[in-house]
C-alpha positions in Angstrom: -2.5 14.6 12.9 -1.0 11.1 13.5 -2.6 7.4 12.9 -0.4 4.7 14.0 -1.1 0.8 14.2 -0.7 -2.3 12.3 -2.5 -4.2 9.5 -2.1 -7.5 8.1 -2.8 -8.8 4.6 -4.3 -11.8 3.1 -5.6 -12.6 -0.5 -2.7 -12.4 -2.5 -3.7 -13.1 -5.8 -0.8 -13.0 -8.2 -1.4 -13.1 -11.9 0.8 -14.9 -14.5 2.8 -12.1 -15.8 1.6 -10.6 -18.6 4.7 -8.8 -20.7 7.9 -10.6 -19.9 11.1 -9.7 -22.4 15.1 -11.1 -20.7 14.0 -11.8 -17.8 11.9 -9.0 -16.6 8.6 -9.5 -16.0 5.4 -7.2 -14.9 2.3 -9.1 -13.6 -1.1 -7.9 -11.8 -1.8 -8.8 -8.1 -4.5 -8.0 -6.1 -5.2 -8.3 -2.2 -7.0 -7.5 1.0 -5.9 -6.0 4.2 -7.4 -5.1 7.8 -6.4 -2.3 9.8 -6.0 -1.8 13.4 -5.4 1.2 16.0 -5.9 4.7 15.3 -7.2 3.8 11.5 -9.2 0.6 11.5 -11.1 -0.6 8.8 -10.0 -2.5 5.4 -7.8 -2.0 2.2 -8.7 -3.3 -1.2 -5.2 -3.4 -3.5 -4.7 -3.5 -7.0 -0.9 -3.7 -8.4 1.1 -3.9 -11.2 4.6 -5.9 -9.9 7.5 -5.4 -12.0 10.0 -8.4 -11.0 13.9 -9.7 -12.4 15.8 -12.7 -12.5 17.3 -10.3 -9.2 15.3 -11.6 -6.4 16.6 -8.2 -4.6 15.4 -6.4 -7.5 11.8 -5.3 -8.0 9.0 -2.5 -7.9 5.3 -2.5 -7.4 2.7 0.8 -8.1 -0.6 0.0 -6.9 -3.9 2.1 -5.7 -5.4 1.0 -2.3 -9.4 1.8 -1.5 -9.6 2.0 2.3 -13.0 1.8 3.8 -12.4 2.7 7.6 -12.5 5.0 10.6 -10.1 7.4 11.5 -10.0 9.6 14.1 -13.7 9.2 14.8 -14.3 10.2 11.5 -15.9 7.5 8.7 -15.6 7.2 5.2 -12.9 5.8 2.2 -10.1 7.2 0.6 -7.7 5.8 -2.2 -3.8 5.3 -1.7 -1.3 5.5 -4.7 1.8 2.9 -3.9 5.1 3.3 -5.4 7.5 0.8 -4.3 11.4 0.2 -5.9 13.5 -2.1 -4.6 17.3 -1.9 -5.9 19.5 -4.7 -4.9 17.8 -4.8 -1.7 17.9 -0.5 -1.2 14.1 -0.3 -0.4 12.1 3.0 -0.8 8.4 3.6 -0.4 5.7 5.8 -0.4 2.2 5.8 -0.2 0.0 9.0 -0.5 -3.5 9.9 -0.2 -5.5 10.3 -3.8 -6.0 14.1 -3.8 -10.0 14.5 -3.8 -10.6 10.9 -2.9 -12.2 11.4 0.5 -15.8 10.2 1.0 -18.1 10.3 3.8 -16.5 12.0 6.6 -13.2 11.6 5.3 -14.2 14.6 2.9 -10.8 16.6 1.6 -8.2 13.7 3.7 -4.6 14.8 2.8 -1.7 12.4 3.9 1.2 10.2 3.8 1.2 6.2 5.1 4.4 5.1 5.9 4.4 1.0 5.9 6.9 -0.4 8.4 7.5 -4.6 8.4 9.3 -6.0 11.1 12.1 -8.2 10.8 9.2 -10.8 12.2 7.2 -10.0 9.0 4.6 -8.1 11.0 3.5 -4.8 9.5 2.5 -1.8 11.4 1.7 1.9 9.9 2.3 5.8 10.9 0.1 7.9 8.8 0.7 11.9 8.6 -2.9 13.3 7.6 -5.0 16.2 8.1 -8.8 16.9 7.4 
């Protein structure tokens, strides 16, 4: 099955960093988003952000608790990030928890695919099945 829509986020929290050695820092941030379209609901992020002196350089991990309907169906399920930018070569994926599915989300297996928009706007395809 396919989900597709957009989200935004809002909240950013950022942390100081907490280990920095030449340069290289990693810090905690933490954030909220709201879904729309085929999944709509909310996102609750944690992540660990790993940044340089290289603005064009950086990586994220980060779990996501989503609270939301999806094809009709309601529930939550958590979404591991892990995010690597490399002199501005961007790769990303985010995958459902295995097991994390609650409610009627029970046994949810899937990939989100973020998409941003040279705007800034964000929009999602998810590849799941139940």
């Amino acid at each position: 099955m396919n989900a597709k829509g957009t989200f935004v986020t809002f909240g950013w929290t950022p942390q100081e960093p907490y280990d920095v050695v030449d340069g290289a820092a990693l810090a905690f941030v933490t954030l909220s988003k709201t879904f729309e379209g085929d999944l709509a609901g909310s996102g609750a992020v944690t992540m660990i952000v790993s940044s340089s002196e290289r603005e064009d350089s950086r990586s994220y991990v980060a779990m996501e608790r989503v609270s939301c309907t999806l094809g009709g169906r309601t529930g939550t399920f958590v979404l591991q990030h892990n995010a690597v930018s490399d002199e501005g070569d961007d790769s990303l994926t985010c995958t459902v928890v295995p097991g994390s599915g609650t409610g009627e989300l029970t046994g949810l297996r899937g990939a989100l695919q973020i998409h941003i928009a040279p705007d800034g706007s964000h929009s999602y395809t998810f590849d799941y099945e139940l």
